[in-house]
C-alpha cells in the first residue's frame, strides 16, 4: 500500500502504441497517475473524457496525465481513438503496477466477489513523491479534484 509522502513506485510498461513508458522519465514534472477499471465502461469513459476536456490546462501547468488499467494495448488504442484521448494509457496486463500501488483489490458486485482495479488517483510531485491520493474519485470532476489539491 502506498501512502502520501512516500516515493512513488517506478514502473516500465507499454502504452497503447507499444512504447515503453517509465514513471522515472517524468522526473521534474508533476504526474497525475490515475487507475481505472476498464476501457470504454461508463465511469471510466466519463473520467477519461474529463481529463481530455481539461488536458490543455493541465499541460499548461506542467502536469503529465497517465492512465493505467489492465486492458491490452489494442483495447487502449480503441478507447483512445473512440474518445480522442490526448494522453497515454498504460497496459498493465501483468498487473505489476496495480499491485505495486495497492489498487488490485477484491471487489463485490451483486454479491459476486472478484479481483479488480480500485479507481484511484495518485498525484506525484517533481521528485517522485506521492503528495496526494484521491480514494473517492468523482469521475465527472476528476480534473477539478486534482487541481484543488495542487493549489
Short mmCIF file of N, CA and C in Angstrom, two decimals:
data_model
loop_
_atom_site.label_atom_id
_atom_site.label_comp_id
_atom_site.label_asym_id
_atom_site.label_seq_id
_atom_site.Cartn_x
_atom_site.Cartn_y
_atom_site.Cartn_z
N UNK A 1 0.84 -1.19 0.00
CA UNK A 1 0.00 0.00 0.00
C UNK A 1 0.89 1.25 0.00
N UNK A 2 0.57 2.18 -0.82
CA UNK A 2 1.32 3.42 -0.94
C UNK A 2 0.62 4.50 -0.12
N UNK A 3 1.40 5.30 0.58
CA UNK A 3 0.85 6.40 1.36
C UNK A 3 1.41 7.73 0.87
N UNK A 4 0.69 8.80 1.18
CA UNK A 4 1.19 10.13 0.85
C UNK A 4 2.52 10.35 1.56
N UNK A 5 3.44 11.00 0.87
CA UNK A 5 4.76 11.26 1.42
C UNK A 5 5.79 10.21 1.04
N UNK A 6 5.34 9.10 0.46
CA UNK A 6 6.26 8.04 0.05
C UNK A 6 6.71 8.25 -1.39
N UNK A 7 7.84 7.65 -1.71
CA UNK A 7 8.31 7.62 -3.10
C UNK A 7 7.33 6.79 -3.92
N UNK A 8 6.92 7.31 -5.06
CA UNK A 8 6.03 6.55 -5.95
C UNK A 8 6.82 5.40 -6.57
N UNK A 9 6.28 4.20 -6.56
CA UNK A 9 7.00 3.08 -7.19
C UNK A 9 7.21 3.35 -8.69
N UNK A 10 8.44 3.20 -9.13
CA UNK A 10 8.72 3.37 -10.55
C UNK A 10 8.20 2.13 -11.28
N UNK A 11 7.95 2.27 -12.54
CA UNK A 11 7.49 1.16 -13.36
C UNK A 11 7.91 1.42 -14.80
N UNK A 12 7.94 0.36 -15.56
CA UNK A 12 8.11 0.46 -17.01
C UNK A 12 7.11 -0.50 -17.62
N UNK A 13 6.29 0.02 -18.51
CA UNK A 13 5.27 -0.79 -19.18
C UNK A 13 4.96 -0.15 -20.53
N UNK A 14 4.22 -0.86 -21.34
CA UNK A 14 3.87 -0.35 -22.66
C UNK A 14 2.64 0.54 -22.62
N UNK A 15 2.67 1.58 -23.45
CA UNK A 15 1.47 2.37 -23.65
C UNK A 15 0.66 1.73 -24.78
N UNK A 16 -0.37 2.42 -25.21
CA UNK A 16 -1.28 1.90 -26.23
C UNK A 16 -0.59 1.58 -27.55
N UNK A 17 0.53 2.22 -27.81
CA UNK A 17 1.25 2.01 -29.07
C UNK A 17 2.45 1.09 -28.94
N UNK A 18 2.61 0.48 -27.77
CA UNK A 18 3.75 -0.41 -27.56
C UNK A 18 5.02 0.31 -27.15
N UNK A 19 4.94 1.62 -26.92
CA UNK A 19 6.10 2.38 -26.46
C UNK A 19 6.30 2.13 -24.97
N UNK A 20 7.55 1.95 -24.58
CA UNK A 20 7.86 1.78 -23.16
C UNK A 20 7.74 3.13 -22.45
N UNK A 21 7.00 3.12 -21.36
CA UNK A 21 6.85 4.32 -20.53
C UNK A 21 7.29 3.96 -19.12
N UNK A 22 8.14 4.81 -18.54
CA UNK A 22 8.55 4.65 -17.14
C UNK A 22 8.14 5.90 -16.38
N UNK A 23 7.73 5.72 -15.15
CA UNK A 23 7.39 6.88 -14.33
C UNK A 23 8.62 7.79 -14.19
N UNK A 24 9.79 7.20 -14.07
CA UNK A 24 11.02 7.97 -13.85
C UNK A 24 11.34 8.92 -15.01
N UNK A 25 10.81 8.65 -16.20
CA UNK A 25 11.10 9.55 -17.33
C UNK A 25 10.40 10.90 -17.16
N UNK A 26 9.48 11.01 -16.20
CA UNK A 26 8.77 12.27 -15.97
C UNK A 26 9.32 13.02 -14.75
N UNK A 27 10.50 12.65 -14.29
CA UNK A 27 11.15 13.36 -13.18
C UNK A 27 11.22 14.84 -13.53
N UNK A 28 10.92 15.69 -12.57
CA UNK A 28 10.93 17.13 -12.81
C UNK A 28 9.56 17.66 -13.22
N UNK A 29 8.57 16.76 -13.37
CA UNK A 29 7.21 17.17 -13.71
C UNK A 29 6.23 16.59 -12.69
N UNK A 30 5.11 17.26 -12.54
CA UNK A 30 4.03 16.70 -11.73
C UNK A 30 3.31 15.67 -12.58
N UNK A 31 2.91 14.57 -11.96
CA UNK A 31 2.23 13.50 -12.68
C UNK A 31 0.91 13.17 -12.00
N UNK A 32 -0.15 13.09 -12.82
CA UNK A 32 -1.43 12.55 -12.38
C UNK A 32 -1.45 11.12 -12.89
N UNK A 33 -1.34 10.17 -11.97
CA UNK A 33 -1.35 8.75 -12.32
C UNK A 33 -2.69 8.21 -11.87
N UNK A 34 -3.57 7.97 -12.84
CA UNK A 34 -4.90 7.52 -12.44
C UNK A 34 -5.16 6.09 -12.89
N UNK A 35 -5.72 5.33 -11.97
CA UNK A 35 -6.04 3.93 -12.19
C UNK A 35 -7.55 3.81 -12.40
N UNK A 36 -7.93 3.06 -13.41
CA UNK A 36 -9.36 2.90 -13.70
C UNK A 36 -9.61 1.43 -14.08
N UNK A 37 -10.83 0.95 -13.81
CA UNK A 37 -11.11 -0.48 -14.01
C UNK A 37 -11.08 -1.01 -15.44
N UNK A 38 -11.73 -0.31 -16.39
CA UNK A 38 -11.88 -0.93 -17.71
C UNK A 38 -12.16 0.10 -18.79
N UNK A 39 -11.48 -0.07 -19.93
CA UNK A 39 -11.71 0.80 -21.08
C UNK A 39 -13.18 0.78 -21.51
N UNK A 40 -13.67 1.95 -21.93
CA UNK A 40 -14.99 2.10 -22.56
C UNK A 40 -16.19 1.73 -21.68
N UNK A 41 -16.00 1.66 -20.36
CA UNK A 41 -17.15 1.49 -19.47
C UNK A 41 -17.60 2.89 -19.05
N UNK A 42 -18.85 3.04 -18.60
CA UNK A 42 -19.38 4.39 -18.38
C UNK A 42 -18.55 5.29 -17.45
N UNK A 43 -18.22 4.82 -16.26
CA UNK A 43 -17.46 5.65 -15.32
C UNK A 43 -16.07 5.95 -15.82
N UNK A 44 -15.44 4.97 -16.42
CA UNK A 44 -14.07 5.14 -16.92
C UNK A 44 -14.04 6.09 -18.11
N UNK A 45 -15.06 6.03 -18.94
CA UNK A 45 -15.15 6.94 -20.08
C UNK A 45 -15.38 8.37 -19.59
N UNK A 46 -16.26 8.54 -18.62
CA UNK A 46 -16.53 9.87 -18.06
C UNK A 46 -15.26 10.47 -17.49
N UNK A 47 -14.51 9.68 -16.72
CA UNK A 47 -13.28 10.15 -16.12
C UNK A 47 -12.25 10.52 -17.18
N UNK A 48 -12.03 9.65 -18.15
CA UNK A 48 -11.04 9.91 -19.21
C UNK A 48 -11.42 11.15 -20.01
N UNK A 49 -12.70 11.31 -20.30
CA UNK A 49 -13.14 12.48 -21.08
C UNK A 49 -13.02 13.77 -20.28
N UNK A 50 -13.17 13.70 -18.96
CA UNK A 50 -12.95 14.89 -18.14
C UNK A 50 -11.48 15.31 -18.21
N UNK A 51 -10.57 14.34 -18.10
CA UNK A 51 -9.15 14.68 -18.25
C UNK A 51 -8.88 15.20 -19.66
N UNK A 52 -9.50 14.60 -20.68
CA UNK A 52 -9.33 15.06 -22.06
C UNK A 52 -9.79 16.52 -22.21
N UNK A 53 -10.97 16.81 -21.69
CA UNK A 53 -11.56 18.15 -21.86
C UNK A 53 -10.76 19.24 -21.15
N UNK A 54 -9.98 18.85 -20.15
CA UNK A 54 -9.20 19.81 -19.37
C UNK A 54 -7.70 19.65 -19.58
N UNK A 55 -7.33 18.85 -20.57
CA UNK A 55 -5.93 18.46 -20.78
C UNK A 55 -5.02 19.65 -21.05
N UNK A 56 -5.44 20.59 -21.88
CA UNK A 56 -4.57 21.73 -22.21
C UNK A 56 -4.24 22.55 -20.97
N UNK A 57 -5.21 22.71 -20.08
CA UNK A 57 -4.97 23.43 -18.83
C UNK A 57 -3.98 22.70 -17.93
N UNK A 58 -4.06 21.38 -17.91
CA UNK A 58 -3.12 20.58 -17.11
C UNK A 58 -1.71 20.70 -17.69
N UNK A 59 -1.61 20.55 -19.02
CA UNK A 59 -0.31 20.65 -19.69
C UNK A 59 0.30 22.04 -19.44
N UNK A 60 -0.54 23.06 -19.49
CA UNK A 60 -0.06 24.44 -19.28
C UNK A 60 0.56 24.61 -17.90
N UNK A 61 0.12 23.79 -16.94
CA UNK A 61 0.68 23.83 -15.59
C UNK A 61 1.81 22.82 -15.41
N UNK A 62 2.24 22.21 -16.50
CA UNK A 62 3.36 21.26 -16.43
C UNK A 62 2.98 19.92 -15.84
N UNK A 63 1.70 19.55 -15.95
CA UNK A 63 1.21 18.30 -15.36
C UNK A 63 1.07 17.24 -16.45
N UNK A 64 1.62 16.06 -16.19
CA UNK A 64 1.52 14.91 -17.09
C UNK A 64 0.37 14.04 -16.61
N UNK A 65 -0.44 13.54 -17.53
CA UNK A 65 -1.54 12.64 -17.20
C UNK A 65 -1.23 11.26 -17.76
N UNK A 66 -1.30 10.25 -16.90
CA UNK A 66 -1.11 8.86 -17.32
C UNK A 66 -2.25 8.02 -16.76
N UNK A 67 -2.95 7.29 -17.64
CA UNK A 67 -4.00 6.38 -17.20
C UNK A 67 -3.47 4.96 -17.20
N UNK A 68 -3.92 4.17 -16.22
CA UNK A 68 -3.46 2.78 -16.12
C UNK A 68 -4.65 1.86 -15.89
N UNK A 69 -4.73 0.80 -16.68
CA UNK A 69 -5.66 -0.30 -16.41
C UNK A 69 -4.98 -1.58 -16.87
N UNK A 70 -5.62 -2.70 -16.63
CA UNK A 70 -5.05 -3.98 -17.03
C UNK A 70 -5.49 -4.38 -18.43
N UNK A 71 -6.17 -3.48 -19.14
CA UNK A 71 -6.57 -3.75 -20.52
C UNK A 71 -5.34 -3.81 -21.43
N UNK A 72 -5.51 -4.44 -22.59
CA UNK A 72 -4.43 -4.61 -23.55
C UNK A 72 -4.14 -3.31 -24.32
N UNK A 73 -3.01 -3.31 -25.01
CA UNK A 73 -2.65 -2.18 -25.87
C UNK A 73 -3.75 -1.95 -26.92
N UNK A 74 -4.25 -3.03 -27.52
CA UNK A 74 -5.28 -2.91 -28.55
C UNK A 74 -6.56 -2.29 -27.98
N UNK A 75 -6.94 -2.70 -26.79
CA UNK A 75 -8.12 -2.13 -26.14
C UNK A 75 -7.91 -0.63 -25.89
N UNK A 76 -6.72 -0.27 -25.40
CA UNK A 76 -6.40 1.14 -25.16
C UNK A 76 -6.45 1.94 -26.47
N UNK A 77 -5.93 1.36 -27.54
CA UNK A 77 -5.95 2.06 -28.83
C UNK A 77 -7.38 2.39 -29.25
N UNK A 78 -8.29 1.43 -29.10
CA UNK A 78 -9.70 1.65 -29.46
C UNK A 78 -10.32 2.73 -28.58
N UNK A 79 -10.05 2.67 -27.28
CA UNK A 79 -10.59 3.64 -26.31
C UNK A 79 -10.10 5.05 -26.66
N UNK A 80 -8.83 5.17 -26.94
CA UNK A 80 -8.25 6.48 -27.29
C UNK A 80 -8.85 7.00 -28.59
N UNK A 81 -8.96 6.13 -29.59
CA UNK A 81 -9.49 6.55 -30.89
C UNK A 81 -10.95 6.96 -30.78
N UNK A 82 -11.74 6.19 -30.03
CA UNK A 82 -13.17 6.47 -29.91
C UNK A 82 -13.45 7.80 -29.22
N UNK A 83 -12.63 8.12 -28.20
CA UNK A 83 -12.89 9.32 -27.39
C UNK A 83 -11.84 10.41 -27.57
N UNK A 84 -10.93 10.23 -28.53
CA UNK A 84 -9.93 11.25 -28.85
C UNK A 84 -9.13 11.66 -27.61
N UNK A 85 -8.62 10.67 -26.90
CA UNK A 85 -7.86 10.94 -25.67
C UNK A 85 -6.44 11.36 -26.03
N UNK A 86 -5.95 12.47 -25.46
CA UNK A 86 -4.64 13.00 -25.85
C UNK A 86 -3.46 12.54 -24.99
N UNK A 87 -3.71 11.67 -24.02
CA UNK A 87 -2.66 11.25 -23.10
C UNK A 87 -2.48 9.73 -23.18
N UNK A 88 -1.32 9.23 -22.75
CA UNK A 88 -1.06 7.79 -22.84
C UNK A 88 -1.88 6.97 -21.84
N UNK A 89 -2.24 5.78 -22.28
CA UNK A 89 -2.85 4.78 -21.40
C UNK A 89 -1.89 3.61 -21.32
N UNK A 90 -1.58 3.21 -20.12
CA UNK A 90 -0.60 2.15 -19.90
C UNK A 90 -1.31 0.81 -19.76
N UNK A 91 -0.80 -0.17 -20.49
CA UNK A 91 -1.36 -1.52 -20.49
C UNK A 91 -0.63 -2.35 -19.44
N UNK A 92 -1.23 -2.45 -18.27
CA UNK A 92 -0.62 -3.20 -17.16
C UNK A 92 -1.17 -4.63 -17.16
N UNK A 93 -0.94 -5.34 -18.26
CA UNK A 93 -1.55 -6.66 -18.43
C UNK A 93 -1.03 -7.70 -17.44
N UNK A 94 0.17 -7.48 -16.89
CA UNK A 94 0.70 -8.44 -15.91
C UNK A 94 0.40 -8.00 -14.47
N UNK A 95 -0.32 -6.90 -14.31
CA UNK A 95 -0.79 -6.36 -13.02
C UNK A 95 0.34 -5.93 -12.08
N UNK A 96 1.55 -5.76 -12.57
CA UNK A 96 2.65 -5.35 -11.68
C UNK A 96 2.44 -3.94 -11.13
N UNK A 97 1.95 -3.02 -11.95
CA UNK A 97 1.77 -1.64 -11.49
C UNK A 97 0.60 -1.56 -10.51
N UNK A 98 -0.53 -2.15 -10.88
CA UNK A 98 -1.70 -2.05 -9.99
C UNK A 98 -1.42 -2.71 -8.64
N UNK A 99 -0.64 -3.78 -8.65
CA UNK A 99 -0.30 -4.43 -7.38
C UNK A 99 0.68 -3.58 -6.58
N UNK A 100 1.66 -2.96 -7.25
CA UNK A 100 2.64 -2.15 -6.51
C UNK A 100 2.00 -0.90 -5.91
N UNK A 101 0.93 -0.41 -6.52
CA UNK A 101 0.22 0.77 -5.98
C UNK A 101 -0.94 0.38 -5.06
N UNK A 102 -1.16 -0.91 -4.87
CA UNK A 102 -2.20 -1.36 -3.95
C UNK A 102 -3.62 -1.14 -4.44
N UNK A 103 -3.81 -1.07 -5.75
CA UNK A 103 -5.16 -0.83 -6.28
C UNK A 103 -5.79 -2.09 -6.88
N UNK A 104 -5.08 -3.22 -6.84
CA UNK A 104 -5.65 -4.50 -7.26
C UNK A 104 -6.29 -5.10 -6.03
N UNK A 105 -7.62 -5.04 -5.97
CA UNK A 105 -8.34 -5.36 -4.73
C UNK A 105 -9.52 -6.29 -5.00
N UNK A 106 -10.00 -6.88 -3.91
CA UNK A 106 -11.22 -7.67 -4.01
C UNK A 106 -12.40 -6.71 -4.10
N UNK A 107 -13.26 -6.96 -5.07
CA UNK A 107 -14.45 -6.14 -5.27
C UNK A 107 -15.67 -7.03 -5.11
N UNK A 108 -16.81 -6.40 -4.99
CA UNK A 108 -18.04 -7.13 -4.78
C UNK A 108 -19.14 -6.46 -5.61
N UNK A 109 -19.69 -7.19 -6.56
CA UNK A 109 -20.79 -6.65 -7.35
C UNK A 109 -21.92 -7.66 -7.39
N UNK A 110 -23.07 -7.22 -6.95
CA UNK A 110 -24.26 -8.09 -6.90
C UNK A 110 -23.97 -9.38 -6.15
N UNK A 111 -23.21 -9.27 -5.06
CA UNK A 111 -22.91 -10.42 -4.22
C UNK A 111 -21.80 -11.31 -4.76
N UNK A 112 -21.26 -10.97 -5.93
CA UNK A 112 -20.18 -11.77 -6.51
C UNK A 112 -18.85 -11.09 -6.21
N UNK A 113 -17.93 -11.83 -5.62
CA UNK A 113 -16.61 -11.29 -5.30
C UNK A 113 -15.65 -11.60 -6.45
N UNK A 114 -14.80 -10.63 -6.77
CA UNK A 114 -13.82 -10.80 -7.84
C UNK A 114 -12.69 -9.80 -7.60
N UNK A 115 -11.56 -10.01 -8.26
CA UNK A 115 -10.44 -9.09 -8.16
C UNK A 115 -10.51 -8.08 -9.30
N UNK A 116 -10.21 -6.82 -8.97
CA UNK A 116 -10.25 -5.78 -9.98
C UNK A 116 -9.52 -4.54 -9.49
N UNK A 117 -9.53 -3.51 -10.33
CA UNK A 117 -8.85 -2.26 -10.01
C UNK A 117 -9.77 -1.33 -9.26
N UNK A 118 -9.27 -0.82 -8.14
CA UNK A 118 -9.97 0.24 -7.41
C UNK A 118 -9.66 1.55 -8.13
N UNK A 119 -10.69 2.32 -8.43
CA UNK A 119 -10.49 3.62 -9.09
C UNK A 119 -9.80 4.54 -8.08
N UNK A 120 -8.61 4.98 -8.43
CA UNK A 120 -7.81 5.79 -7.51
C UNK A 120 -6.87 6.66 -8.32
N UNK A 121 -6.58 7.86 -7.81
CA UNK A 121 -5.67 8.77 -8.49
C UNK A 121 -4.54 9.16 -7.54
N UNK A 122 -3.31 9.08 -8.05
CA UNK A 122 -2.13 9.46 -7.29
C UNK A 122 -1.54 10.72 -7.91
N UNK A 123 -1.28 11.72 -7.08
CA UNK A 123 -0.61 12.93 -7.54
C UNK A 123 0.84 12.83 -7.08
N UNK A 124 1.74 12.94 -8.03
CA UNK A 124 3.17 12.72 -7.79
C UNK A 124 3.91 13.99 -8.15
N UNK A 125 4.78 14.44 -7.22
CA UNK A 125 5.49 15.71 -7.46
C UNK A 125 6.73 15.51 -8.32
N UNK A 126 7.44 16.60 -8.53
CA UNK A 126 8.61 16.60 -9.42
C UNK A 126 9.73 15.68 -8.94
N UNK A 127 9.75 15.38 -7.64
CA UNK A 127 10.77 14.50 -7.07
C UNK A 127 10.31 13.05 -6.99
N UNK A 128 9.11 12.76 -7.51
CA UNK A 128 8.62 11.39 -7.50
C UNK A 128 7.95 10.98 -6.20
N UNK A 129 7.57 11.95 -5.37
CA UNK A 129 6.90 11.68 -4.10
C UNK A 129 5.39 11.77 -4.30
N UNK A 130 4.64 10.82 -3.74
CA UNK A 130 3.18 10.87 -3.78
C UNK A 130 2.73 11.95 -2.81
N UNK A 131 2.14 13.02 -3.35
CA UNK A 131 1.70 14.13 -2.49
C UNK A 131 0.25 13.99 -2.09
N UNK A 132 -0.57 13.39 -2.93
CA UNK A 132 -1.99 13.22 -2.63
C UNK A 132 -2.49 11.92 -3.26
N UNK A 133 -3.45 11.31 -2.59
CA UNK A 133 -4.13 10.13 -3.12
C UNK A 133 -5.63 10.42 -3.07
N UNK A 134 -6.28 10.32 -4.20
CA UNK A 134 -7.73 10.52 -4.26
C UNK A 134 -8.38 9.13 -4.26
N UNK A 135 -8.99 8.79 -3.13
CA UNK A 135 -9.65 7.48 -2.99
C UNK A 135 -11.06 7.49 -3.55
N UNK A 136 -11.74 8.61 -3.40
CA UNK A 136 -13.12 8.72 -3.88
C UNK A 136 -13.12 9.65 -5.09
N UNK A 137 -12.85 9.06 -6.24
CA UNK A 137 -12.76 9.83 -7.48
C UNK A 137 -14.16 10.19 -7.96
N UNK A 138 -14.35 11.47 -8.24
CA UNK A 138 -15.58 11.96 -8.87
C UNK A 138 -15.31 11.95 -10.37
N UNK A 139 -15.82 10.94 -11.06
CA UNK A 139 -15.46 10.76 -12.47
C UNK A 139 -15.85 11.96 -13.33
N UNK A 140 -16.90 12.67 -12.97
CA UNK A 140 -17.33 13.83 -13.77
C UNK A 140 -16.44 15.05 -13.51
N UNK A 141 -15.75 15.06 -12.38
CA UNK A 141 -14.95 16.21 -11.98
C UNK A 141 -13.55 15.80 -11.54
N UNK A 142 -12.98 14.80 -12.21
CA UNK A 142 -11.66 14.28 -11.83
C UNK A 142 -10.59 15.36 -11.90
N UNK A 143 -10.62 16.19 -12.94
CA UNK A 143 -9.61 17.24 -13.09
C UNK A 143 -9.75 18.28 -11.98
N UNK A 144 -10.98 18.67 -11.67
CA UNK A 144 -11.21 19.66 -10.61
C UNK A 144 -10.70 19.13 -9.28
N UNK A 145 -10.89 17.84 -9.02
CA UNK A 145 -10.36 17.24 -7.78
C UNK A 145 -8.84 17.38 -7.74
N UNK A 146 -8.19 17.08 -8.85
CA UNK A 146 -6.73 17.17 -8.92
C UNK A 146 -6.27 18.60 -8.70
N UNK A 147 -6.86 19.53 -9.44
CA UNK A 147 -6.42 20.93 -9.36
C UNK A 147 -6.65 21.53 -7.97
N UNK A 148 -7.72 21.13 -7.31
CA UNK A 148 -7.99 21.64 -5.95
C UNK A 148 -6.88 21.22 -5.00
N UNK A 149 -6.34 20.02 -5.18
CA UNK A 149 -5.28 19.53 -4.30
C UNK A 149 -3.92 20.15 -4.62
N UNK A 150 -3.74 20.58 -5.86
CA UNK A 150 -2.46 21.12 -6.27
C UNK A 150 -2.31 22.62 -5.99
N UNK A 151 -3.37 23.25 -5.50
CA UNK A 151 -3.30 24.68 -5.23
C UNK A 151 -2.50 24.96 -3.98
#
